[in-house]
Amino acid sequence: MATSEAFLQVLGGSLPSLFGSDDSFRKLGSSHTSRSFIRIRKKRGPICVNFLNCSHISYRAIRVDCFQSTRQCVHGDIGHSNLRSVNCKCQQADSASSFASEKGNGSWTIDNDQSFDTVHGNTPSVMQFETVRELKVGEENFQSNGSLPPNGLVEDTLNRIAGNSIEDEAWELLRESMVYYCGSPVGTIAAKDPTSSTADVLNYDQVFIRDFIPSGIAFLLKGEYEIVRNFILHTLQLQLGMDSWGNFMFITGYSWEKTMDCHSPGQGLMPASFKVRTVPLDGDDSATEEVLDPDFGEAAIGRVAPVDSGLWWIILLRAYGKSSGDLSVQERIDVQTGIKMILRLCLADGFDMFPTLLVTDGSCMIDRRMGIHGHPLEIQALFHSALLCAREMLTPEDGSADLIRALNNRLVALSFHIREYYWIDMKKLNEIYRYQTEEYSYDAVNKFNIYPDQISPWLVDWMPSKGGYLIGNLQPAHMDFRFFSLGNLWSIVCSLTTDDQSHAILDLIEAKWTDLVADMPFKICYPALEGQEWKIITGCDPKNTPWSYHNGGSWPTLLWQLAVASIKMNRPEIAAKAVEVAEKRISQDKWPEYYDTKKARFIGKQARLFQTWSIAGYLVAKLLLANPSSAKILISQEDSELLNAFSCAISSNPRRKKRGPKSPQKTYIV
């Protein structure tokens, strides 16, 4: 690797709101023709050209500002089509925007003696330079006295070189997976497996909302904000159903053409994925245009709409603001509208007595039939996290008062419900074992009429004496005792669990390391469905066979959630140990999507290689462990007022206090 590198990073100017005001928002109606694409016209309107003066090669960058009807000159590095960053020594001809200059996020170069962007921890090349210097020093010492450097120094240096080489490879692969739209990066494809044929690609060449989250976090931790900003705003356009110039395209109140059998889902739904397509320009076969083609679930396997996409979008939006310091994005009227639409969709009243979200199978990371229909833990953890993030970002105004009140009430009820009824440890297991059934009263202990015979033999043997976890699902007469990793880890991150419960989850992970980590972290769930149970619950799914894919498979992307959870509880050594396990083979195995068998010894039988979120998950874990304080962009702490309201709910719980005369109803102002 050369000791002198130059990187070019160009951030466009701040994009104005798509709506001029609330009045203009209301004036936009259903008169606009509905289209199923966002279109970027390439031969219409002025196009601005910027020249980047390079010492070796001149790149001409052309970018159209997709968010304005009048195009403006902005900077972007789009002159190369192989999706890799420019490695020559470049200088920007024009100055970047004032915001980019103030935040240190404009054009910059790196050389041996030049300064680095230490404000955002963007110092990856420092390690590389230090390694090179150590090697040079060792070489000079050897040449001067003819003796080898100490064994410890050699071993340490070689280990650092090996670690850096894996990270360098991961960054190169991540950048190769970047997708460009209108000359600007807007996301990363799910996988870029060179061994897959065109017929086997399916939708792995699309940008998935949930898959991009670790990629986006990796770019944020590196101080590269443009791709995350573009992703947030373009997916917002897809949610709101607008064209490239900010015009609404509604059909009878529903955006886009996200229908199946003439039925449209509720407003606020985020797409599962989108794809950039190049199509002939209308009326002009000699010209082409780029379009964003979203999938809201109408083309997905199983035809299931994604519940988690909007929740992840809110979490990433907050992380972007905290990392970049650019709060102008979350304060935009269109972004505020997008947040409110997601919240209203999730907070809508339905035929359910529980504060948890009622969703169907396949609506989250486990996107196939796996018996998680009902109130799966993963969705509840993301829901809780998104509510906290949204409350932090919503601007105070008259129109938001009712929504914020509903949000606060839901947070209290959701926290109480999950902590009280989803938690399982040896003490709770003994309590369930002695449950009385068919109880009818307000004072019932067994509120959900759980039958003790549901306790499986595997759980009796598996539950450690120290530790516990949140069960996977809770419904009337049903407790899913499986351990689901993402839901438990993210419950720690967003403070859905108490501190004691969070430590207990990590205690369980350490106690059951050989089951949950083994040869490759991290099990998506434990244990796998087998035998007749597998046949009934999965429908004999040939991809979800025992200890494969979503049925007990091991997913390297979960490394980053493990890192955030471990760092939050001041136990980073857990994640560091898992990363060390992954580094032994993940690069040699070509970054698979998942691993099979109980010990994760085989690459998944249908796993894509060079899976982007496997690559990004590893990088985020490494970056967080190198700078634990950066995890704050993802962590949500429970504030004192919310905790006080939760304590009041606990004290009035009939399980802890017998029901007496009704007292005046309390209202908690959170």
Tab-separated table of N, CA, C and O in Angstrom, residues 335-390:
chain	number	residue	atom	x	y	z
A	335	VAL	N	-39.341	16.230	6.031
A	335	VAL	CA	-38.829	15.184	6.918
A	335	VAL	C	-39.705	15.072	8.159
A	335	VAL	O	-40.026	13.959	8.616
A	336	GLN	N	-40.100	16.219	8.720
A	336	GLN	CA	-41.017	16.194	9.857
A	336	GLN	C	-42.330	15.502	9.478
A	336	GLN	O	-42.894	14.731	10.255
A	337	THR	N	-42.801	15.776	8.261
A	337	THR	CA	-44.027	15.120	7.783
A	337	THR	C	-43.824	13.612	7.677
A	337	THR	O	-44.705	12.822	8.050
A	338	GLY	N	-42.664	13.190	7.172
A	338	GLY	CA	-42.380	11.760	7.061
A	338	GLY	C	-42.358	11.072	8.409
A	338	GLY	O	-42.891	9.969	8.571
A	339	ILE	N	-41.743	11.709	9.412
A	339	ILE	CA	-41.716	11.147	10.765
A	339	ILE	C	-43.135	10.978	11.300
A	339	ILE	O	-43.499	9.932	11.856
A	340	LYS	N	-43.957	12.020	11.138
A	340	LYS	CA	-45.325	11.977	11.657
A	340	LYS	C	-46.156	10.897	10.973
A	340	LYS	O	-46.979	10.225	11.616
A	341	MET	N	-45.957	10.712	9.665
A	341	MET	CA	-46.722	9.691	8.955
A	341	MET	C	-46.371	8.293	9.449
A	341	MET	O	-47.250	7.433	9.612
A	342	ILE	N	-45.086	8.057	9.723
A	342	ILE	CA	-44.679	6.756	10.261
A	342	ILE	C	-45.283	6.547	11.644
A	342	ILE	O	-45.812	5.466	11.966
A	343	LEU	N	-45.224	7.579	12.480
A	343	LEU	CA	-45.767	7.466	13.836
A	343	LEU	C	-47.267	7.228	13.822
A	343	LEU	O	-47.784	6.398	14.591
A	344	ARG	N	-47.978	7.959	12.979
A	344	ARG	CA	-49.433	7.788	12.936
A	344	ARG	C	-49.805	6.387	12.464
A	344	ARG	O	-50.794	5.817	12.928
A	345	LEU	N	-49.016	5.849	11.536
A	345	LEU	CA	-49.278	4.491	11.068
A	345	LEU	C	-49.072	3.486	12.199
A	345	LEU	O	-49.855	2.542	12.360
A	346	CYS	N	-48.023	3.689	13.003
A	346	CYS	CA	-47.704	2.746	14.076
A	346	CYS	C	-48.566	2.945	15.316
A	346	CYS	O	-48.822	1.989	16.060
A	347	LEU	N	-48.999	4.180	15.557
A	347	LEU	CA	-49.772	4.472	16.765
A	347	LEU	C	-51.279	4.380	16.558
A	347	LEU	O	-52.049	4.636	17.484
A	348	ALA	N	-51.694	4.029	15.352
A	348	ALA	CA	-53.126	3.946	15.064
A	348	ALA	C	-53.792	2.881	15.940
A	348	ALA	O	-53.233	1.807	16.177
A	349	ASP	N	-54.975	3.190	16.420
A	349	ASP	CA	-55.722	2.226	17.230
A	349	ASP	C	-56.195	1.071	16.349
A	349	ASP	O	-56.541	1.253	15.182
A	350	GLY	N	-56.208	-0.107	16.930
A	350	GLY	CA	-56.672	-1.283	16.198
A	350	GLY	C	-57.398	-2.230	17.125
A	350	GLY	O	-57.735	-1.888	18.262
A	351	PHE	N	-57.623	-3.437	16.659
A	351	PHE	CA	-58.318	-4.446	17.458
A	351	PHE	C	-57.297	-5.191	18.315
A	351	PHE	O	-57.017	-6.366	18.100
A	352	ASP	N	-56.724	-4.479	19.270
A	352	ASP	CA	-55.672	-5.076	20.074
A	352	ASP	C	-55.639	-4.394	21.430
A	352	ASP	O	-55.737	-3.167	21.510
A	353	MET	N	-55.501	-5.180	22.488
A	353	MET	CA	-55.437	-4.631	23.842
A	353	MET	C	-54.009	-4.358	24.287
A	353	MET	O	-53.787	-3.769	25.337
A	354	PHE	N	-53.022	-4.814	23.509
A	354	PHE	CA	-51.639	-4.693	23.922
A	354	PHE	C	-51.007	-3.416	23.352
A	354	PHE	O	-51.380	-2.974	22.265
A	355	PRO	N	-50.020	-2.839	24.052
A	355	PRO	CA	-49.317	-1.660	23.526
A	355	PRO	C	-48.262	-2.019	22.485
A	355	PRO	O	-47.682	-1.127	21.865
A	356	THR	N	-48.007	-3.303	22.314
A	356	THR	CA	-47.044	-3.748	21.314
A	356	THR	C	-47.675	-3.684	19.925
A	356	THR	O	-48.892	-3.659	19.775
A	357	LEU	N	-46.815	-3.681	18.893
A	357	LEU	CA	-47.298	-3.634	17.515
A	357	LEU	C	-47.691	-5.025	17.048
A	357	LEU	O	-46.913	-5.979	17.168
A	358	LEU	N	-48.878	-5.152	16.518
A	358	LEU	CA	-49.365	-6.416	15.972
A	358	LEU	C	-48.978	-6.486	14.499
A	358	LEU	O	-49.406	-5.663	13.693
A	359	VAL	N	-48.136	-7.452	14.154
A	359	VAL	CA	-47.652	-7.564	12.776
A	359	VAL	C	-47.689	-9.023	12.340
A	359	VAL	O	-47.834	-9.941	13.143
A	360	THR	N	-47.507	-9.208	11.063
A	360	THR	CA	-47.559	-10.549	10.495
A	360	THR	C	-46.166	-11.140	10.352
A	360	THR	O	-45.153	-10.450	10.517
A	361	ASP	N	-46.102	-12.424	10.046
A	361	ASP	CA	-44.835	-13.091	9.767
A	361	ASP	C	-44.130	-12.398	8.604
A	361	ASP	O	-44.757	-11.913	7.667
A	362	GLY	N	-42.803	-12.383	8.646
A	362	GLY	CA	-42.023	-11.896	7.523
A	362	GLY	C	-41.929	-10.400	7.396
A	362	GLY	O	-41.526	-9.894	6.352
A	363	SER	N	-42.273	-9.647	8.440
A	363	SER	CA	-42.331	-8.189	8.334
A	363	SER	C	-41.076	-7.497	8.832
A	363	SER	O	-41.049	-6.283	8.968
A	364	CYS	N	-40.011	-8.253	9.115
A	364	CYS	CA	-38.785	-7.656	9.655
A	364	CYS	C	-37.584	-8.408	9.085
A	364	CYS	O	-37.640	-8.906	7.960
A	365	MET	N	-36.481	-8.458	9.818
A	365	MET	CA	-35.291	-9.147	9.328
A	365	MET	C	-35.601	-10.604	9.002
A	365	MET	O	-35.105	-11.149	8.015
A	366	ILE	N	-36.409	-11.238	9.824
A	366	ILE	CA	-36.870	-12.597	9.527
A	366	ILE	C	-38.055	-12.446	8.589
A	366	ILE	O	-39.199	-12.285	9.011
A	367	ASP	N	-37.766	-12.464	7.287
A	367	ASP	CA	-38.768	-12.090	6.289
A	367	ASP	C	-39.431	-13.298	5.627
A	367	ASP	O	-39.899	-13.204	4.495
A	368	ARG	N	-39.447	-14.422	6.325
A	368	ARG	CA	-40.154	-15.608	5.847
A	368	ARG	C	-40.961	-16.182	7.007
A	368	ARG	O	-40.786	-15.789	8.158
A	369	ARG	N	-41.815	-17.107	6.701
A	369	ARG	CA	-42.665	-17.720	7.718
A	369	ARG	C	-41.815	-18.467	8.747
A	369	ARG	O	-41.189	-19.483	8.443
A	370	MET	N	-41.793	-17.924	9.955
A	370	MET	CA	-41.005	-18.527	11.031
A	370	MET	C	-41.759	-18.519	12.357
A	370	MET	O	-41.164	-18.652	13.431
A	371	GLY	N	-43.070	-18.333	12.301
A	371	GLY	CA	-43.860	-18.376	13.518
A	371	GLY	C	-43.695	-17.148	14.388
A	371	GLY	O	-43.891	-17.222	15.607
A	372	ILE	N	-43.359	-15.994	13.802
A	372	ILE	CA	-43.184	-14.784	14.603
A	372	ILE	C	-44.367	-13.827	14.450
A	372	ILE	O	-44.301	-12.681	14.896
A	373	HIS	N	-45.428	-14.257	13.784
A	373	HIS	CA	-46.600	-13.399	13.665
A	373	HIS	C	-47.154	-13.084	15.057
A	373	HIS	O	-47.042	-13.879	15.986
A	374	GLY	N	-47.731	-11.905	15.192
A	374	GLY	CA	-48.242	-11.480	16.493
A	374	GLY	C	-47.502	-10.253	16.962
A	374	GLY	O	-47.615	-9.177	16.377
A	375	HIS	N	-46.725	-10.405	18.030
A	375	HIS	CA	-46.017	-9.275	18.623
A	375	HIS	C	-44.536	-9.635	18.788
A	375	HIS	O	-44.038	-9.745	19.913
A	376	PRO	N	-43.802	-9.813	17.684
A	376	PRO	CA	-42.396	-10.247	17.760
A	376	PRO	C	-41.526	-9.203	18.444
A	376	PRO	O	-41.712	-7.998	18.276
A	377	LEU	N	-40.570	-9.678	19.224
A	377	LEU	CA	-39.717	-8.807	20.026
A	377	LEU	C	-38.938	-7.822	19.168
A	377	LEU	O	-38.777	-6.649	19.549
A	378	GLU	N	-38.426	-8.261	18.021
A	378	GLU	CA	-37.614	-7.376	17.181
A	378	GLU	C	-38.357	-6.100	16.831
A	378	GLU	O	-37.817	-4.987	16.937
A	379	ILE	N	-39.613	-6.225	16.423
A	379	ILE	CA	-40.408	-5.056	16.055
A	379	ILE	C	-40.663	-4.166	17.266
A	379	ILE	O	-40.626	-2.935	17.182
A	380	GLN	N	-40.892	-4.775	18.425
A	380	GLN	CA	-41.178	-3.971	19.621
A	380	GLN	C	-39.953	-3.161	20.039
A	380	GLN	O	-40.081	-2.005	20.464
A	381	ALA	N	-38.765	-3.761	19.927
A	381	ALA	CA	-37.540	-3.043	20.273
A	381	ALA	C	-37.298	-1.886	19.304
A	381	ALA	O	-36.949	-0.771	19.718
A	382	LEU	N	-37.476	-2.136	18.012
A	382	LEU	CA	-37.309	-1.077	17.017
A	382	LEU	C	-38.381	-0.003	17.188
A	382	LEU	O	-38.114	1.194	16.999
A	383	PHE	N	-39.589	-0.411	17.510
A	383	PHE	CA	-40.696	0.525	17.747
A	383	PHE	C	-40.367	1.454	18.911
A	383	PHE	O	-40.505	2.682	18.814
A	384	HIS	N	-39.904	0.874	20.002
A	384	HIS	CA	-39.535	1.667	21.177
A	384	HIS	C	-38.399	2.629	20.843
A	384	HIS	O	-38.419	3.810	21.220
A	385	SER	N	-37.402	2.139	20.124
A	385	SER	CA	-36.263	2.976	19.735
A	385	SER	C	-36.703	4.118	18.831
A	385	SER	O	-36.279	5.271	19.010
A	386	ALA	N	-37.561	3.825	17.859
A	386	ALA	CA	-38.029	4.855	16.932
A	386	ALA	C	-38.870	5.909	17.656
A	386	ALA	O	-38.798	7.099	17.329
A	387	LEU	N	-39.670	5.495	18.633
A	387	LEU	CA	-40.465	6.456	19.401
A	387	LEU	C	-39.565	7.425	20.164
A	387	LEU	O	-39.815	8.638	20.185
A	388	LEU	N	-38.518	6.897	20.786
A	388	LEU	CA	-37.588	7.758	21.511
A	388	LEU	C	-36.869	8.717	20.568
A	388	LEU	O	-36.703	9.904	20.869
A	389	CYS	N	-36.420	8.190	19.422
A	389	CYS	CA	-35.713	9.032	18.454
A	389	CYS	C	-36.634	10.102	17.884
A	389	CYS	O	-36.236	11.268	17.726
A	390	ALA	N	-37.875	9.729	17.576
A	390	ALA	CA	-38.825	10.682	17.005
A	390	ALA	C	-39.164	11.773	18.010
A	390	ALA	O	-39.269	12.955	17.647
